[in-house]
mmCIF file of C-alpha atoms and ligand atoms in Angstrom:
data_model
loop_
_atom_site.group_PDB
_atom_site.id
_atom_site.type_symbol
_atom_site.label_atom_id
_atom_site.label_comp_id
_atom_site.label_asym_id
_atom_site.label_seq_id
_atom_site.Cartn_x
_atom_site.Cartn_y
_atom_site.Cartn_z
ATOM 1 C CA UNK K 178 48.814 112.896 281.448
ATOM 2 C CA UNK K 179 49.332 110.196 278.959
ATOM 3 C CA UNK K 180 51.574 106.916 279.788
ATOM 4 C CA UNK K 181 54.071 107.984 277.726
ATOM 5 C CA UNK K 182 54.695 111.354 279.788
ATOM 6 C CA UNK K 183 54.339 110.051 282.755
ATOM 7 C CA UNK K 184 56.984 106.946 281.698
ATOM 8 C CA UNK K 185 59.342 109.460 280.436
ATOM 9 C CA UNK K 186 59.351 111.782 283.720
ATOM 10 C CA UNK K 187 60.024 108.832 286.070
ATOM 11 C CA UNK K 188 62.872 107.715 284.147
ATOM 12 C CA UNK K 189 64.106 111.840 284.307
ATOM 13 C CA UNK K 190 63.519 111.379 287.934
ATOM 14 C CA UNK K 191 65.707 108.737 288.185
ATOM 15 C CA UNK K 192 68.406 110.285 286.150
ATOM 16 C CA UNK K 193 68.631 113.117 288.158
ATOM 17 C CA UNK K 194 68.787 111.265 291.249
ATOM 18 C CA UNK K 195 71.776 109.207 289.769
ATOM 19 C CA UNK K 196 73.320 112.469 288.798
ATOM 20 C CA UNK K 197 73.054 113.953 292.042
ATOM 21 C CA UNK K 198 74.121 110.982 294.163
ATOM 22 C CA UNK K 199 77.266 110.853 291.307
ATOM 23 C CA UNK K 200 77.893 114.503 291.765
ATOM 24 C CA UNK K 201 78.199 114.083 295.565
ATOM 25 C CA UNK K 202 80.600 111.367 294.872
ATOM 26 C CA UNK K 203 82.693 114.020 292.927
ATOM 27 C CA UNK K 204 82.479 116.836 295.385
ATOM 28 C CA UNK K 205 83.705 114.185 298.226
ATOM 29 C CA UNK K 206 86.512 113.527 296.133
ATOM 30 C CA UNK K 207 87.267 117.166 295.013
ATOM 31 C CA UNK K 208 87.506 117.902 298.559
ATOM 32 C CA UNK K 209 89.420 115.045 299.691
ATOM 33 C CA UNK K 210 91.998 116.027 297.008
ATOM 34 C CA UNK K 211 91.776 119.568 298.116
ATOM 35 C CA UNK K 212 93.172 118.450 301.233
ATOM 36 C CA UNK K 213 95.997 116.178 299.935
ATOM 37 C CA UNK K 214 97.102 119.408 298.079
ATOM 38 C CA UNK K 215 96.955 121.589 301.276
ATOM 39 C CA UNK K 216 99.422 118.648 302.576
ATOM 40 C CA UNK K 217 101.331 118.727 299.626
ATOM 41 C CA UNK K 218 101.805 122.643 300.494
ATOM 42 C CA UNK K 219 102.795 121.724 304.195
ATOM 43 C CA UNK K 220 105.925 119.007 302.660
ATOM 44 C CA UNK K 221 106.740 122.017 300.414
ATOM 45 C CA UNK K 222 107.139 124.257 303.260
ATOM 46 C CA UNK K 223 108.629 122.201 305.739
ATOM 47 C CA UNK K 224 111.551 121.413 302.993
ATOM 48 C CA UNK K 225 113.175 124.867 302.868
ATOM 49 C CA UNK K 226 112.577 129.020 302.333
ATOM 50 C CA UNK K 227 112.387 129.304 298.234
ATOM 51 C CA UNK K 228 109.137 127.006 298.337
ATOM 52 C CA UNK K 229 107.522 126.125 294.897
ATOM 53 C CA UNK K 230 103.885 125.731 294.586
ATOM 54 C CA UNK K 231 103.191 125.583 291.204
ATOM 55 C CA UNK K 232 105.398 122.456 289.194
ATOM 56 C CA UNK K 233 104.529 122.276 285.532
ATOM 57 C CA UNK K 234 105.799 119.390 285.125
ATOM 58 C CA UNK K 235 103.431 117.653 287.798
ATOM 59 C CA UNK K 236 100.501 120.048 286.281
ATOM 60 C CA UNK K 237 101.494 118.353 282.337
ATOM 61 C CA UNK K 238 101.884 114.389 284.045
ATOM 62 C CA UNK K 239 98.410 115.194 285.820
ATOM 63 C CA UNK K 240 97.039 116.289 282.415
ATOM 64 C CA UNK K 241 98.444 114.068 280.230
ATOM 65 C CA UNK K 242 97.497 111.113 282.689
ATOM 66 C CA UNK K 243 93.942 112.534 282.329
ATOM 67 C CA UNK K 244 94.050 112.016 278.685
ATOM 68 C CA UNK K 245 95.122 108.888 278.290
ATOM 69 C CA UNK K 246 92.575 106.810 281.194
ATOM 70 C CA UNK K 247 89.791 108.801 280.055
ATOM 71 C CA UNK K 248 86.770 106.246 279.133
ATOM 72 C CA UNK K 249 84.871 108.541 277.347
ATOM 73 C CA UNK K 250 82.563 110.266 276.207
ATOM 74 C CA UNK K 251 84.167 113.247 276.819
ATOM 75 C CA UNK K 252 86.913 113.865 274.224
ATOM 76 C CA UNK K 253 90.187 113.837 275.701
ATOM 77 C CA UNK K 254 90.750 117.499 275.806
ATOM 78 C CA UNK K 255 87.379 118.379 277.701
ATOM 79 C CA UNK K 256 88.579 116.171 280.646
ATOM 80 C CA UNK K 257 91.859 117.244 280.422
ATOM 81 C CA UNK K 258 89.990 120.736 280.938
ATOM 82 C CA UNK K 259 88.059 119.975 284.019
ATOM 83 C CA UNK K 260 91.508 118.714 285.624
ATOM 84 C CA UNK K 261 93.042 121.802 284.621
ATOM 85 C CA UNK K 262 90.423 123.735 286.745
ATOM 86 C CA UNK K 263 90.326 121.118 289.581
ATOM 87 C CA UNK K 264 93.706 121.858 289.814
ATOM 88 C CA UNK K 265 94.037 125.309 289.500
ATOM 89 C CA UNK K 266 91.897 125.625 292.109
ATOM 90 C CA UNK K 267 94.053 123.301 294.327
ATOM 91 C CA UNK K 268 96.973 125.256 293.714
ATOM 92 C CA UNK K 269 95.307 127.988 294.756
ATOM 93 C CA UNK K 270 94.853 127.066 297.688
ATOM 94 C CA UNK K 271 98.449 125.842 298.495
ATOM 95 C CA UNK K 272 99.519 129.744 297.405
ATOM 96 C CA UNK K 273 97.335 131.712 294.373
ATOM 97 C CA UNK K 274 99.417 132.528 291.902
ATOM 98 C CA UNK K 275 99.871 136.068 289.927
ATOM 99 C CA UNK K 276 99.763 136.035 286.516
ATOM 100 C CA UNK K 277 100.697 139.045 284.032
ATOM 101 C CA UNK K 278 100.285 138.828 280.377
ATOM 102 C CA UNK K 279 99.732 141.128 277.602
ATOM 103 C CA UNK K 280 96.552 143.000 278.080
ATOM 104 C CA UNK K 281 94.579 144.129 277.858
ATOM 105 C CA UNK K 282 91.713 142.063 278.673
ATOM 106 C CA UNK K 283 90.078 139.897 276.228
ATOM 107 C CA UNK K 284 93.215 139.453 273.949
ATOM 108 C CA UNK K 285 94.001 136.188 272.731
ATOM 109 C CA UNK K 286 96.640 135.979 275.241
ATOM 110 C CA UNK K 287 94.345 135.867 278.042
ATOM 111 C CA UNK K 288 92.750 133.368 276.424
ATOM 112 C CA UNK K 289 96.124 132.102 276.978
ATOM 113 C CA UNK K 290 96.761 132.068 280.400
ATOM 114 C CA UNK K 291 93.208 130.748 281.144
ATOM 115 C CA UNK K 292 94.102 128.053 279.562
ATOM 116 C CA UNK K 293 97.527 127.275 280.771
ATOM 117 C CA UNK K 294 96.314 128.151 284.512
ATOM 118 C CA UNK K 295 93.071 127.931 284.769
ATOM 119 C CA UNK K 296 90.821 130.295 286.074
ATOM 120 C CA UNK K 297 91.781 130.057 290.267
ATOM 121 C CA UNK K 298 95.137 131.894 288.919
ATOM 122 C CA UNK K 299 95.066 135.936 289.794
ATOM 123 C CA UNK K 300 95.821 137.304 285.827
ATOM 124 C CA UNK K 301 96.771 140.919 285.384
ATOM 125 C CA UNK K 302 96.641 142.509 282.071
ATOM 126 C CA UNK K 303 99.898 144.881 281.344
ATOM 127 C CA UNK K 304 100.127 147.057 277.885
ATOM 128 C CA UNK K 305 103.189 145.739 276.152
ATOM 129 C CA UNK K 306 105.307 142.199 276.196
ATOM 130 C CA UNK K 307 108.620 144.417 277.856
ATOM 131 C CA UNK K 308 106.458 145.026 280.748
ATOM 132 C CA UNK K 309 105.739 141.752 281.477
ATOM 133 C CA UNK K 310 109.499 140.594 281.344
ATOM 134 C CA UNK K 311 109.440 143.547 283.926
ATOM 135 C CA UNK K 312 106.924 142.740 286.290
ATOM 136 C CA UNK K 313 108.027 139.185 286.310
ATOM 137 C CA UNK K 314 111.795 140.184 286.864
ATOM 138 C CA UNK K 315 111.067 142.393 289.686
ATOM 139 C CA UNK K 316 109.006 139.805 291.483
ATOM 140 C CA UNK K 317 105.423 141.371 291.361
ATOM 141 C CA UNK K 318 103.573 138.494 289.740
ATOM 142 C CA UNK K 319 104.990 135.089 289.593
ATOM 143 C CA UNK K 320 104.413 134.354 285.789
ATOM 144 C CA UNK K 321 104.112 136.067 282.489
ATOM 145 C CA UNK K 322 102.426 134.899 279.215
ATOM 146 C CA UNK K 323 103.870 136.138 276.014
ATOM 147 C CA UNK K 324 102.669 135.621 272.470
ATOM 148 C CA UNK K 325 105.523 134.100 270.822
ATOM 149 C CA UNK K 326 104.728 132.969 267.052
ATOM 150 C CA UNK K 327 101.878 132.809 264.467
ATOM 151 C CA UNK K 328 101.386 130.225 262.448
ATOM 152 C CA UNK K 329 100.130 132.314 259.684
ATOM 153 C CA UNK K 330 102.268 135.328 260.498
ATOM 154 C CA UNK K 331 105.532 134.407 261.746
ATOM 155 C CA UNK K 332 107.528 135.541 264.566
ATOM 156 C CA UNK K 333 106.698 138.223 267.664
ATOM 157 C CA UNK K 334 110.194 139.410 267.323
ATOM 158 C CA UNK K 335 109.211 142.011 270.458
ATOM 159 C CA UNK K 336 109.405 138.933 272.461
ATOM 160 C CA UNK K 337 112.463 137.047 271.255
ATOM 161 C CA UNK K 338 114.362 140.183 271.579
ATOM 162 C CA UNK K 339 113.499 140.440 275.306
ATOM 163 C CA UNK K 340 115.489 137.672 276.307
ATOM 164 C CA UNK K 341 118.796 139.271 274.910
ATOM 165 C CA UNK K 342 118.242 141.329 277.817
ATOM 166 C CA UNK K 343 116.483 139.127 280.550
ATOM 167 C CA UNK K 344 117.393 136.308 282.637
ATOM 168 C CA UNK K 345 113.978 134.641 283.136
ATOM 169 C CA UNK K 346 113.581 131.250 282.046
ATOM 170 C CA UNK K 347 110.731 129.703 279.733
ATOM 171 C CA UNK K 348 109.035 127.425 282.151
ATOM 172 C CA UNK K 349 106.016 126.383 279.872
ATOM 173 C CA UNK K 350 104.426 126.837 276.819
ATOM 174 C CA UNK K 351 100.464 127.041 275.677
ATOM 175 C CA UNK K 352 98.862 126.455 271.465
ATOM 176 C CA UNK K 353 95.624 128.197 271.257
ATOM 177 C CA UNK K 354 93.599 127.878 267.549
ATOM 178 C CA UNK K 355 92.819 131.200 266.558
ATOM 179 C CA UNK K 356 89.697 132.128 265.475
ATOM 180 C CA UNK K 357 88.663 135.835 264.312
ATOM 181 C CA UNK K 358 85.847 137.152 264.046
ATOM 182 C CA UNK K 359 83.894 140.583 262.520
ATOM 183 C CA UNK K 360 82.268 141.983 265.460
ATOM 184 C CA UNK K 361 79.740 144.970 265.806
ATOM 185 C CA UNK K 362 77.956 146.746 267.922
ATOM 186 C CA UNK K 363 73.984 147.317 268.303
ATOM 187 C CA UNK K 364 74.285 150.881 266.729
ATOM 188 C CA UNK K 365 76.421 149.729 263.913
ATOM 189 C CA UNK K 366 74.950 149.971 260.539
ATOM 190 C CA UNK K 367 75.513 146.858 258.588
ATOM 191 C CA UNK K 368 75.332 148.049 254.877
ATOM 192 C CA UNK K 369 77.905 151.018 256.168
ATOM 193 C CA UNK K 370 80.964 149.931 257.434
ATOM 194 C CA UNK K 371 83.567 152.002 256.245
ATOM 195 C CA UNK K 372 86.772 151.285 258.929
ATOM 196 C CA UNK K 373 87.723 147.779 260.040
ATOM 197 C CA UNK K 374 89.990 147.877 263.687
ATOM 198 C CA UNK K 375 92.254 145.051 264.535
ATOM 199 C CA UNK K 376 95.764 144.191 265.345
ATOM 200 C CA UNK K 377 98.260 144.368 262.435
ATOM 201 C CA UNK K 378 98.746 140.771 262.820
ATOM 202 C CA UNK K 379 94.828 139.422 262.647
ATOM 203 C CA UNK K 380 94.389 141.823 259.740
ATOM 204 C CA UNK K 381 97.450 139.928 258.139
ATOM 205 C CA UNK K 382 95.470 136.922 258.986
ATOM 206 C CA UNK K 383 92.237 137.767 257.423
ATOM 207 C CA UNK K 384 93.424 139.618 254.798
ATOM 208 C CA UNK K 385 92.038 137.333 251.817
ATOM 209 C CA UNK K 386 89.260 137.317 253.738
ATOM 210 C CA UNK K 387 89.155 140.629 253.737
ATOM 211 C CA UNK K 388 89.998 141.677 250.386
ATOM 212 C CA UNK K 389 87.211 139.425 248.981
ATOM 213 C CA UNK K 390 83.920 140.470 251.127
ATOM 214 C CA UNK K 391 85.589 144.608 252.111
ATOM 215 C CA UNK K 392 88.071 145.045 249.333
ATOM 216 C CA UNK K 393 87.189 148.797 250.062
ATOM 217 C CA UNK K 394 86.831 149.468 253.392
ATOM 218 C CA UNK K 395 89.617 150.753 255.762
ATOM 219 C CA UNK K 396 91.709 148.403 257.416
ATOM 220 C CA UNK K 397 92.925 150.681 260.991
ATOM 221 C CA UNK K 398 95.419 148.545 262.985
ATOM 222 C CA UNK K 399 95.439 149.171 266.554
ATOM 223 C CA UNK K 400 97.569 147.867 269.997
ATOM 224 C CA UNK K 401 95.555 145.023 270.558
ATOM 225 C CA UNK K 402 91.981 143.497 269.190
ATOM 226 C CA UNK K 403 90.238 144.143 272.582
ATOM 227 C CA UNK K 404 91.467 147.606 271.810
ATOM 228 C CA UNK K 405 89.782 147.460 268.762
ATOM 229 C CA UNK K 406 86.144 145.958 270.109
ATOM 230 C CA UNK K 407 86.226 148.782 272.144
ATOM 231 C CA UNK K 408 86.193 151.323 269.666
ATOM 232 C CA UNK K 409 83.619 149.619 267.172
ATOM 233 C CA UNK K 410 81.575 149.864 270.540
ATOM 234 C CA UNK K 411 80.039 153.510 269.815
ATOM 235 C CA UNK K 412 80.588 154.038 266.174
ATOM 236 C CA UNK K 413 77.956 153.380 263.985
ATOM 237 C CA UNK K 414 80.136 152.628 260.718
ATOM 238 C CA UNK K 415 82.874 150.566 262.022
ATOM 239 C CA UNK K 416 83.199 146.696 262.601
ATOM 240 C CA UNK K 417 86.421 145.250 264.614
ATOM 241 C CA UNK K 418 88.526 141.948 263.967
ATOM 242 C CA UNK K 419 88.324 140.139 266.937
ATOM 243 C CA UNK K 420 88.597 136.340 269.506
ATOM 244 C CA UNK K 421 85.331 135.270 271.319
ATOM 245 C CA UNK K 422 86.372 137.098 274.516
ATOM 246 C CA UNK K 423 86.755 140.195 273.391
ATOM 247 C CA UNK K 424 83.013 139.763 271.662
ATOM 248 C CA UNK K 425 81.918 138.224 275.173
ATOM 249 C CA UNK K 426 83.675 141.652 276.805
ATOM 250 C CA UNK K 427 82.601 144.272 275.260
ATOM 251 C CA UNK K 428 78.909 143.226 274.542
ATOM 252 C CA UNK K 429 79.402 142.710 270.695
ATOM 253 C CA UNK K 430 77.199 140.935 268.050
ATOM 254 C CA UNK K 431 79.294 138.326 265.775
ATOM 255 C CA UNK K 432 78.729 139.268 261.461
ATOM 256 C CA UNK K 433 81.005 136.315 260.673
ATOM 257 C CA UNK K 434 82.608 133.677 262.465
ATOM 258 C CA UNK K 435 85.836 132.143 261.369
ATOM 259 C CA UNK K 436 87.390 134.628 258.782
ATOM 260 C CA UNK K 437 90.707 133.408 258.977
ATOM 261 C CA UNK K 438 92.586 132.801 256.151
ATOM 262 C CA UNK K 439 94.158 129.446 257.629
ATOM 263 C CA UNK K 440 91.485 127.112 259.186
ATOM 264 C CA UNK K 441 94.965 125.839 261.792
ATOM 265 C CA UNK K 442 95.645 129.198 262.164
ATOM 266 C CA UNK K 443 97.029 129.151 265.879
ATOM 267 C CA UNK K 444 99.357 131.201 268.009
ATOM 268 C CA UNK K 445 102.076 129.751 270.529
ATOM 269 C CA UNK K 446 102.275 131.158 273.984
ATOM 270 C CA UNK K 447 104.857 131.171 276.618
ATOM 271 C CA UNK K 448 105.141 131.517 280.082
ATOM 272 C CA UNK K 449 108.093 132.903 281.423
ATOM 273 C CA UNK K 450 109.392 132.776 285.360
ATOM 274 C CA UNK K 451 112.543 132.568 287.330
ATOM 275 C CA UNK K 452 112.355 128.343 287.663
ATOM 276 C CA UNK K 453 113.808 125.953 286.348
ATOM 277 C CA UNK K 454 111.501 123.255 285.322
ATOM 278 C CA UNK K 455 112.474 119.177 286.176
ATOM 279 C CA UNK K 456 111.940 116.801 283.400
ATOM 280 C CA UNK K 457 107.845 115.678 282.756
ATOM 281 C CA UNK K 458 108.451 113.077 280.548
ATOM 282 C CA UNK K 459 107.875 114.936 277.332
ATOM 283 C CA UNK K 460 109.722 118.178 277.041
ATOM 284 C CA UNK K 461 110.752 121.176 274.543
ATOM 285 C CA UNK K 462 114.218 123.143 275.247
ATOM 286 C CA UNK K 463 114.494 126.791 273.966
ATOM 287 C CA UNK K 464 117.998 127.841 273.254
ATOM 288 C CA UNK K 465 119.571 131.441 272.403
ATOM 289 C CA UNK K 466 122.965 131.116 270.490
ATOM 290 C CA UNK K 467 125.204 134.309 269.119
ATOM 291 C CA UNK K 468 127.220 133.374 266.316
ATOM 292 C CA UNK K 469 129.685 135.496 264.073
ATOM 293 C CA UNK K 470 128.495 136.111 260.948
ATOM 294 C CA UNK K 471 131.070 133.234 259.350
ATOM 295 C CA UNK K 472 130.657 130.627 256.211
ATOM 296 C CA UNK K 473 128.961 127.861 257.266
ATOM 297 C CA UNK K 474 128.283 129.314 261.075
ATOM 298 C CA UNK K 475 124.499 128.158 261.330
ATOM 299 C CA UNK K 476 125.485 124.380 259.901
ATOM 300 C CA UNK K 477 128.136 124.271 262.525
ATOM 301 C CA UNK K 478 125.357 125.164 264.802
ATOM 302 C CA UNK K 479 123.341 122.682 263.868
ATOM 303 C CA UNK K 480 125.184 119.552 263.475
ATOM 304 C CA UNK K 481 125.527 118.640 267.180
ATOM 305 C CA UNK K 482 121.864 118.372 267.057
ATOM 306 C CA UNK K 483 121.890 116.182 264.192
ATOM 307 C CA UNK K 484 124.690 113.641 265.185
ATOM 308 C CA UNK K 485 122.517 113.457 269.015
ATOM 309 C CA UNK K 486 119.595 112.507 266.941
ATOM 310 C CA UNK K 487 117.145 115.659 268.380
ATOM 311 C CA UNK K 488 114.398 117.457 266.587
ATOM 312 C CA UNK K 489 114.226 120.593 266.220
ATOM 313 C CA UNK K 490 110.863 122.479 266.095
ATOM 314 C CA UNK K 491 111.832 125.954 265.278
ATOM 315 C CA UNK K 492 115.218 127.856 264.343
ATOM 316 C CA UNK K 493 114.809 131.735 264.059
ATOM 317 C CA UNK K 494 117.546 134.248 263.610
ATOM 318 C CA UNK K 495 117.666 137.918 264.992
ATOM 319 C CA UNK K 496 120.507 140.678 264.556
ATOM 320 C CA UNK K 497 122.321 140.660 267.972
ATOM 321 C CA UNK K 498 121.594 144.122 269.890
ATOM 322 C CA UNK K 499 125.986 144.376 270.099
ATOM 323 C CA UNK K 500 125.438 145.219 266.191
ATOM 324 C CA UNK K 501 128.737 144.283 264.324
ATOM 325 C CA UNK K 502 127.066 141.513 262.065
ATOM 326 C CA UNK K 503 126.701 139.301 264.819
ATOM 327 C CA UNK K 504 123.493 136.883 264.717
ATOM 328 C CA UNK K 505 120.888 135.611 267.200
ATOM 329 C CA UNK K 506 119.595 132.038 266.974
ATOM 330 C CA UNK K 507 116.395 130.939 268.875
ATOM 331 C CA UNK K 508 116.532 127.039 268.349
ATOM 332 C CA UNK K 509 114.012 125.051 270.082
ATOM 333 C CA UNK K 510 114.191 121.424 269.973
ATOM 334 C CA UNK K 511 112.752 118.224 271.748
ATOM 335 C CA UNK K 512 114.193 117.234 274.943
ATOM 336 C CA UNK K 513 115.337 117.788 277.998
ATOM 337 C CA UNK K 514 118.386 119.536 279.236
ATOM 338 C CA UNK K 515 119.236 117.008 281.633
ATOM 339 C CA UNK K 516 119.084 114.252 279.206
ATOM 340 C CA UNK K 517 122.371 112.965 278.538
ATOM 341 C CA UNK K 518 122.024 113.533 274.316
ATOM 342 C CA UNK K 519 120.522 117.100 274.968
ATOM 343 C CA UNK K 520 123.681 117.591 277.406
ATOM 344 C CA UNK K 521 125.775 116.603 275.489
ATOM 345 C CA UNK K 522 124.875 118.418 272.486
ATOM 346 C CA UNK K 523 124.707 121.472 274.027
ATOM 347 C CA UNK K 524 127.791 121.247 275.245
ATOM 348 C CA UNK K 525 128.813 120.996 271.607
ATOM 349 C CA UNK K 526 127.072 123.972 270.588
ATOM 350 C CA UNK K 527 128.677 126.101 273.527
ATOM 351 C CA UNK K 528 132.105 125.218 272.192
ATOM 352 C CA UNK K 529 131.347 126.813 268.878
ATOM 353 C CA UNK K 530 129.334 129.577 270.014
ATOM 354 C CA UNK K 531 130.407 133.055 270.376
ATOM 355 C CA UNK K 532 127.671 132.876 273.600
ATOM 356 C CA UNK K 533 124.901 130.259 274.652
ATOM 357 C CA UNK K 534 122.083 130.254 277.272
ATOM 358 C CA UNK K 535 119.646 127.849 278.025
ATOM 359 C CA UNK K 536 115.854 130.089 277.891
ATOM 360 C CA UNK K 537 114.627 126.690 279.521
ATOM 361 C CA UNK K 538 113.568 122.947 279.402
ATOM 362 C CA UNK K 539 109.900 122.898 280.167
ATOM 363 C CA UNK K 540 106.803 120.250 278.990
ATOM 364 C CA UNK K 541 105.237 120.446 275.793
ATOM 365 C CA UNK K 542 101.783 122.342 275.749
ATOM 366 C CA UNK K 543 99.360 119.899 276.644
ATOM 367 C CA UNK K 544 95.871 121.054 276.040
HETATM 368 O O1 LIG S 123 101.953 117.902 293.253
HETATM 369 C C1 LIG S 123 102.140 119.030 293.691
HETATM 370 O O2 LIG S 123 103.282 119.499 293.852
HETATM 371 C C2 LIG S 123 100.982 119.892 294.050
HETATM 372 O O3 LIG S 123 101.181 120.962 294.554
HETATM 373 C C3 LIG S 123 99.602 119.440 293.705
HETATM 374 C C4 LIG S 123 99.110 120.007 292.388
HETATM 375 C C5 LIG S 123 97.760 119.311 292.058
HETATM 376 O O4 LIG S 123 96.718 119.863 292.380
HETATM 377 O O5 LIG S 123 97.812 118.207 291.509
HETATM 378 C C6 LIG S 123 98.896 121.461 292.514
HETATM 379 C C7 LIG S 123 99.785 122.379 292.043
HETATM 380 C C8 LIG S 123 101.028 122.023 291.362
HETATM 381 O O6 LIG S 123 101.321 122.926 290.358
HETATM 382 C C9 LIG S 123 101.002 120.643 290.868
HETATM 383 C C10 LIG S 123 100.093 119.737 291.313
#
């Protein structure tokens, strides 16, 4: 062995010794803060019968906190990452929580809900966004994550609709970057692709994409894109529009990576429950207002918000179930309900309103 080999595996050595004695460190102090969250649990309990485990706004200070000391290397996102798993598997042992979002398995809004809770979290996939209002409503699972907007394609009016109906509250919300792919499978034939599955909504996203490098092949749009891996699965001239999970699921090989139209293309999620969320520090509020169809209703609207000096992020209008010409608004806007300029600009808005309700105040995505 020459010096140089023999120089370079001591000094491995000695790394890896440092890394395990570090890694012991960690595991102590995973464990120790297992335990404070077990205690945590017990103070929850012993303070009355509707006990709350899970507190978003805790889970966005913890995250955010983890951000802003970290020294680095790691970018600020992958740490925040490892504390959302730390965590999630904390919470999991004060109570595991039970998760429903729209399925099936390997959509981008599992994706979601991984990322929002982490992988300690019990998810269950359901077939459309109305049963997940349902399941959460009638107490099965504790939380549901809905797809919400596009920023390539808009509204997912399925959703907003749903809370003309519903009384759950928005208690979070989670921006994933969307990334499609064209996915086959091992008995595809490249030079004979004829069909191309996908949602309607990726093949609106790729469809430049598309009409440049497949101007001629069919474009099939189906429920969801895991739907659509699993078809391309055992047909030899088909290729599916797909996220990395649903490549990773069904066993598929990627033809090309990142055919989105938009490189920000991304997709906002949220998660829906029956709590109301305290104040984290840095908060959205999501509004539903009817108004009749008058002059000058939606600047009435949106004047209080103006004169309070809030933001808003998003104002989208729907026809009102009722019929009759009368108008939905989903506003969302920065702040808190129970900050005194949100307060009192909502109760502006209610005195002009044919109806108001608060969807919820809840923190701002964090990862
Ligand atoms: O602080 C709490 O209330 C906890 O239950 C602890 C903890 C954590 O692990 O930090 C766990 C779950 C909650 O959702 C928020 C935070």
């Amino acid at each position: 062995m020459s010096e140089d080999k023999s120089q370079q595996d001591e000094r491995l050595l000695e790394l890896r010794d440092r890394i395990d004695s570090i890694d012991s460190d960690i595991a102590r102090l995973i464990s120790e803060r297992a335990n404070c969250a077990l205690e945590v649990a017990e103070v929850k309990k012993s303070n009355g019968e509707d006990v709350l485990f899970y507190r978003p706004e805790r889970e966005a200070q913890v995250l955010r906190r983890a951000m802003q000391r970290n020294p680095g290397p790691l970018t600020n996102e992958e740490m925040a990452r490892l504390f959302r798993e730390i965590m999630s598997a904390c919470l999991a042992l004060e109570d595991p929580l039970k998760v429903a979002y729209l399925g099936p398995e390997g959509t981008f809004t599992q994706q979601a809900a991984l990322k929002h809770f982490g992988h300690s979290a019990v998810s269950k996939p359901l077939a459309a966004i109305d049963e997940v209002f349902r399941e959460v409503e009638a107490g099965a699972v504790n939380y549901g994550v809905v797809p919400v907007e596009n920023s390539t394609e808009g509204v997912v009016n399925h959703t907003l609709d749903n809370f003309m109906t519903s009384n759950l509250k928005i208690c979070g919300e989670v921006e994933l970057r969307i990334h499609q792919h064209l996915m086959i499978s091992d008995v595809t034939r490249k030079d004979s692709i004829t069909r191309i599955y996908s949602h309607a909504q990726s093949l609106a996203q790729c469809r430049k994409w598309l009409d440049s490098y497949y101007p001629n092949v069919e474009r099939v749009a189906v429920a969801s894109n895991a739907e659509a891996a699993r078809r391309v699965k055992g047909e030899w001239n088909a290729a599916a529009i797909a996220g990395d999970m649903a490549a990773e699921l069904y066993g598929l090989k990627i033809l090309n990576e990142k055919i989105e139209d938009r490189p920000d293309n991304s997709t906002r999620f949220l998660i829906i429950g029956t709590q109301a969320v305290p104040p984290s520090g840095d908060d959205k509020t999501s509004l539903m207002v009817s108004m009749r169809n008058a002059p000058g209703a939606l600047h009435d609207l949106l004047v209080p918000f103006q004169e309070h000096g809030i933001d808003l992020t998003r104002v989208e209008t729907r026809p009102a179930q009722s019929g009759n010409w009368t108008y939905v608004f989903f506003i969302d806007f920065v702040g808190h309900r129970d900050s005194e300029n949100v307060a009192a600009a909502l109760r502006e808005v209610g005195a002009c309103a044919s109806d108001m309700k608060v969807l919820g105040s809840y923190p701002r995505g964090v990862l």
